[in-house]
Amino acid sequence: MKNGGTPKRGEVNYWNNGNIPWLKTGEINNNVIIKSEEYITELGLKKSSAKLLPVNTIVMALYGKGTAARIGLLKLEATTNQACCAMICNDFNKTLFLYLFLLFNQKEIENLASGSVQQNLSKDLIANLKIVVPPNSIIENLPFKEIYNKITNNCFEIEKLTKIRDILLPKLMNGEIDVSNIEV
């Protein structure tokens, strides 16, 4: 388990032209994560407590009412801010089992948050959750992998189609592309 970190916002060399995805808790919404809103540079990664997380890492938001305990499944290498806890398993089926366990028990986990102004979870609290884990033979035979591979492929396809739409729509609207002769 790892917490994230935020490079200094005022240091442009940590942010400008960055190519390392950096996630905020608002991007974690019980979802498969295929992109981020912000990026940091190699220098920003090196000079902060941010850590590069591998594909198939589970990330959990730690702070905020309605935000704490939300989870995401990384489908890209990424970093996160310090309001996230990353969980790395050594096997994809075990990752998916943990992801679904956390999702199923999310309300109970959120209720463990404490704080008078803002509800907070901690890495230690998450690390000490009691999880009943079935034998490997059962986990290996569950259809998690196929289902989440399909979900991931669909997310990437939606992202690709959205980009194509965003390129074509303005060209259609200004008449740069004429579709009047196309039969449907």
mmCIF file of C-alpha atoms in Angstrom:
data_model
loop_
_atom_site.group_PDB
_atom_site.id
_atom_site.type_symbol
_atom_site.label_atom_id
_atom_site.label_comp_id
_atom_site.label_asym_id
_atom_site.label_seq_id
_atom_site.Cartn_x
_atom_site.Cartn_y
_atom_site.Cartn_z
ATOM 1 C CA MET A 1 0.000 0.000 0.000
ATOM 2 C CA LYS A 2 1.196 3.469 -0.841
ATOM 3 C CA ASN A 3 0.014 7.041 -0.435
ATOM 4 C CA GLY A 4 0.434 9.562 -3.205
ATOM 5 C CA GLY A 5 1.935 13.017 -3.250
ATOM 6 C CA THR A 6 1.678 16.387 -4.950
ATOM 7 C CA PRO A 7 4.652 18.132 -6.527
ATOM 8 C CA LYS A 8 4.895 21.852 -5.620
ATOM 9 C CA ARG A 9 2.226 23.651 -7.636
ATOM 10 C CA GLY A 10 4.361 26.770 -8.038
ATOM 11 C CA GLU A 11 7.244 24.883 -9.652
ATOM 12 C CA VAL A 12 6.514 24.957 -13.392
ATOM 13 C CA ASN A 13 9.214 22.367 -14.120
ATOM 14 C CA TYR A 14 7.137 19.843 -12.173
ATOM 15 C CA TRP A 15 3.959 20.404 -14.209
ATOM 16 C CA ASN A 16 4.530 22.038 -17.612
ATOM 17 C CA ASN A 17 4.673 19.536 -20.475
ATOM 18 C CA GLY A 18 4.320 16.651 -18.037
ATOM 19 C CA ASN A 19 3.565 13.220 -19.420
ATOM 20 C CA ILE A 20 3.017 11.220 -16.215
ATOM 21 C CA PRO A 21 -0.684 10.952 -15.293
ATOM 22 C CA TRP A 22 -1.447 12.469 -11.870
ATOM 23 C CA LEU A 23 -4.863 11.682 -10.369
ATOM 24 C CA LYS A 24 -6.970 13.627 -7.919
ATOM 25 C CA THR A 25 -9.691 12.047 -5.784
ATOM 26 C CA GLY A 26 -12.380 13.613 -7.981
ATOM 27 C CA GLU A 27 -11.293 11.286 -10.790
ATOM 28 C CA ILE A 28 -11.832 8.213 -8.616
ATOM 29 C CA ASN A 29 -15.462 7.267 -8.883
ATOM 30 C CA ASN A 30 -15.803 3.472 -8.631
ATOM 31 C CA ASN A 31 -14.454 3.210 -12.134
ATOM 32 C CA VAL A 32 -11.813 1.877 -14.459
ATOM 33 C CA ILE A 33 -9.335 4.736 -14.896
ATOM 34 C CA ILE A 34 -7.844 5.144 -18.384
ATOM 35 C CA LYS A 35 -6.777 8.813 -18.312
ATOM 36 C CA SER A 36 -6.118 11.711 -15.973
ATOM 37 C CA GLU A 37 -6.913 15.415 -16.053
ATOM 38 C CA GLU A 38 -3.398 16.487 -15.039
ATOM 39 C CA TYR A 39 0.156 15.360 -15.719
ATOM 40 C CA ILE A 40 3.480 15.838 -13.947
ATOM 41 C CA THR A 41 7.035 15.722 -15.240
ATOM 42 C CA GLU A 42 9.787 13.232 -14.398
ATOM 43 C CA LEU A 43 11.350 15.961 -12.250
ATOM 44 C CA GLY A 44 8.036 16.480 -10.422
ATOM 45 C CA LEU A 45 7.891 12.760 -9.719
ATOM 46 C CA LYS A 46 11.471 12.659 -8.501
ATOM 47 C CA LYS A 47 11.233 15.775 -6.287
ATOM 48 C CA SER A 48 7.945 14.878 -4.549
ATOM 49 C CA SER A 49 6.421 12.040 -2.586
ATOM 50 C CA ALA A 50 4.373 11.009 -5.637
ATOM 51 C CA LYS A 51 4.945 7.406 -6.697
ATOM 52 C CA LEU A 52 4.486 5.838 -10.121
ATOM 53 C CA LEU A 53 1.856 3.133 -9.757
ATOM 54 C CA PRO A 54 1.584 0.170 -12.120
ATOM 55 C CA VAL A 55 -1.376 -0.799 -14.277
ATOM 56 C CA ASN A 56 -4.006 -2.723 -12.265
ATOM 57 C CA THR A 57 -3.365 -0.789 -9.044
ATOM 58 C CA ILE A 58 -6.476 -0.105 -6.977
ATOM 59 C CA VAL A 59 -6.704 3.485 -5.740
ATOM 60 C CA MET A 60 -9.010 4.653 -2.950
ATOM 61 C CA ALA A 61 -9.988 8.195 -2.065
ATOM 62 C CA LEU A 62 -9.282 8.846 1.623
ATOM 63 C CA TYR A 63 -10.920 12.224 2.297
ATOM 64 C CA GLY A 64 -14.309 13.858 2.130
ATOM 65 C CA LYS A 65 -17.956 13.066 2.772
ATOM 66 C CA GLY A 66 -19.230 11.122 -0.221
ATOM 67 C CA THR A 67 -15.695 10.845 -1.605
ATOM 68 C CA ALA A 68 -13.880 8.789 1.028
ATOM 69 C CA ALA A 69 -13.829 5.072 0.136
ATOM 70 C CA ARG A 70 -14.476 5.583 -3.593
ATOM 71 C CA ILE A 71 -12.194 3.342 -5.604
ATOM 72 C CA GLY A 72 -10.726 3.083 -9.067
ATOM 73 C CA LEU A 73 -8.803 0.486 -11.040
ATOM 74 C CA LEU A 74 -5.820 1.926 -12.905
ATOM 75 C CA LYS A 75 -5.473 0.825 -16.500
ATOM 76 C CA LEU A 76 -2.483 3.102 -17.025
ATOM 77 C CA GLU A 77 0.669 3.855 -15.065
ATOM 78 C CA ALA A 78 -0.148 6.884 -12.939
ATOM 79 C CA THR A 79 0.587 8.861 -9.798
ATOM 80 C CA THR A 80 -1.945 10.220 -7.306
ATOM 81 C CA ASN A 81 -2.210 13.009 -4.799
ATOM 82 C CA GLN A 82 -1.801 12.363 -1.077
ATOM 83 C CA ALA A 83 -5.555 11.997 -0.593
ATOM 84 C CA CYS A 84 -5.364 8.576 -2.250
ATOM 85 C CA CYS A 85 -4.231 5.184 -1.066
ATOM 86 C CA ALA A 86 -2.879 2.740 -3.649
ATOM 87 C CA MET A 87 -3.165 -1.025 -3.280
ATOM 88 C CA ILE A 88 -0.976 -3.218 -5.462
ATOM 89 C CA CYS A 89 -1.596 -6.955 -5.770
ATOM 90 C CA ASN A 90 0.748 -9.390 -7.485
ATOM 91 C CA ASP A 91 -2.032 -11.116 -9.436
ATOM 92 C CA PHE A 92 -4.775 -9.609 -11.615
ATOM 93 C CA ASN A 93 -7.493 -11.977 -10.354
ATOM 94 C CA LYS A 94 -6.627 -11.080 -6.751
ATOM 95 C CA THR A 95 -6.675 -7.404 -7.710
ATOM 96 C CA LEU A 96 -10.164 -7.775 -9.108
ATOM 97 C CA PHE A 97 -11.322 -9.736 -6.055
ATOM 98 C CA LEU A 98 -10.044 -6.940 -3.784
ATOM 99 C CA TYR A 99 -11.574 -4.263 -6.036
ATOM 100 C CA LEU A 100 -14.978 -5.935 -5.894
ATOM 101 C CA PHE A 101 -14.683 -6.574 -2.143
ATOM 102 C CA LEU A 102 -13.944 -2.882 -1.535
ATOM 103 C CA LEU A 103 -16.753 -1.838 -3.851
ATOM 104 C CA PHE A 104 -19.246 -4.178 -2.164
ATOM 105 C CA ASN A 105 -18.198 -2.989 1.316
ATOM 106 C CA GLN A 106 -17.765 0.660 0.404
ATOM 107 C CA LYS A 107 -20.504 2.023 2.652
ATOM 108 C CA GLU A 108 -19.083 0.226 5.708
ATOM 109 C CA ILE A 109 -15.581 1.465 4.878
ATOM 110 C CA GLU A 110 -16.853 5.027 4.417
ATOM 111 C CA ASN A 111 -18.506 4.776 7.854
ATOM 112 C CA LEU A 112 -15.058 4.110 9.370
ATOM 113 C CA ALA A 113 -13.951 7.630 8.368
ATOM 114 C CA SER A 114 -13.417 10.049 11.214
ATOM 115 C CA GLY A 115 -13.025 13.789 11.611
ATOM 116 C CA SER A 116 -15.258 16.633 12.720
ATOM 117 C CA VAL A 117 -14.830 18.927 9.710
ATOM 118 C CA GLN A 118 -13.880 16.488 6.973
ATOM 119 C CA GLN A 119 -14.332 12.738 7.014
ATOM 120 C CA ASN A 120 -10.977 10.972 6.583
ATOM 121 C CA LEU A 121 -9.747 7.434 6.142
ATOM 122 C CA SER A 122 -6.093 6.467 6.538
ATOM 123 C CA LYS A 123 -3.733 4.020 4.885
ATOM 124 C CA ASP A 124 -3.359 2.215 8.222
ATOM 125 C CA LEU A 125 -7.118 1.882 8.648
ATOM 126 C CA ILE A 126 -7.428 0.432 5.122
ATOM 127 C CA ALA A 127 -4.469 -1.914 5.706
ATOM 128 C CA ASN A 128 -6.178 -3.319 8.800
ATOM 129 C CA LEU A 129 -9.503 -4.152 7.136
ATOM 130 C CA LYS A 130 -10.486 -7.756 7.682
ATOM 131 C CA ILE A 131 -11.023 -9.525 4.362
ATOM 132 C CA VAL A 132 -12.186 -13.102 3.944
ATOM 133 C CA VAL A 133 -10.228 -14.395 0.977
ATOM 134 C CA PRO A 134 -11.271 -17.640 -0.697
ATOM 135 C CA PRO A 135 -8.632 -20.146 -1.823
ATOM 136 C CA ASN A 136 -6.642 -19.258 -4.959
ATOM 137 C CA SER A 137 -8.339 -22.057 -6.890
ATOM 138 C CA ILE A 138 -11.703 -20.316 -6.444
ATOM 139 C CA ILE A 139 -10.375 -16.829 -7.248
ATOM 140 C CA GLU A 140 -8.640 -18.130 -10.398
ATOM 141 C CA ASN A 141 -11.886 -19.662 -11.712
ATOM 142 C CA LEU A 142 -14.058 -16.576 -11.284
ATOM 143 C CA PRO A 143 -14.812 -14.663 -14.512
ATOM 144 C CA PHE A 144 -13.439 -11.332 -13.200
ATOM 145 C CA LYS A 145 -10.605 -11.088 -15.678
ATOM 146 C CA GLU A 146 -12.712 -11.451 -18.828
ATOM 147 C CA ILE A 147 -15.379 -9.073 -17.562
ATOM 148 C CA TYR A 148 -12.948 -6.322 -16.559
ATOM 149 C CA ASN A 149 -10.878 -6.729 -19.727
ATOM 150 C CA LYS A 150 -14.086 -6.124 -21.698
ATOM 151 C CA ILE A 151 -14.987 -3.117 -19.526
ATOM 152 C CA THR A 152 -11.473 -1.711 -20.024
ATOM 153 C CA ASN A 153 -11.596 -2.220 -23.798
ATOM 154 C CA ASN A 154 -14.988 -0.502 -23.891
ATOM 155 C CA CYS A 155 -13.619 2.469 -21.896
ATOM 156 C CA PHE A 156 -10.707 2.875 -24.318
ATOM 157 C CA GLU A 157 -13.076 2.601 -27.309
ATOM 158 C CA ILE A 158 -15.415 5.231 -25.828
ATOM 159 C CA GLU A 159 -12.439 7.556 -25.270
ATOM 160 C CA LYS A 160 -11.275 7.053 -28.870
ATOM 161 C CA LEU A 161 -14.767 7.664 -30.289
ATOM 162 C CA THR A 162 -15.167 10.771 -28.115
ATOM 163 C CA LYS A 163 -11.933 12.210 -29.534
ATOM 164 C CA ILE A 164 -13.072 11.459 -33.095
ATOM 165 C CA ARG A 165 -16.421 13.133 -32.396
ATOM 166 C CA ASP A 166 -14.693 16.183 -30.934
ATOM 167 C CA ILE A 167 -12.556 16.496 -34.071
ATOM 168 C CA LEU A 168 -15.348 15.894 -36.595
ATOM 169 C CA LEU A 169 -18.216 17.841 -35.040
ATOM 170 C CA PRO A 170 -16.721 21.343 -35.484
ATOM 171 C CA LYS A 171 -15.784 20.470 -39.081
ATOM 172 C CA LEU A 172 -19.337 19.318 -39.773
ATOM 173 C CA MET A 173 -20.808 22.421 -38.141
ATOM 174 C CA ASN A 174 -18.694 24.888 -40.147
ATOM 175 C CA GLY A 175 -19.242 23.041 -43.452
ATOM 176 C CA GLU A 176 -15.640 21.904 -43.808
ATOM 177 C CA ILE A 177 -16.983 18.364 -44.199
ATOM 178 C CA ASP A 178 -20.081 17.873 -46.362
ATOM 179 C CA VAL A 179 -22.288 14.881 -45.603
ATOM 180 C CA SER A 180 -25.306 15.912 -47.681
ATOM 181 C CA ASN A 181 -24.643 13.182 -50.288
ATOM 182 C CA ILE A 182 -24.320 10.348 -47.796
ATOM 183 C CA GLU A 183 -27.179 7.845 -47.819
ATOM 184 C CA VAL A 184 -28.185 6.286 -44.545
#
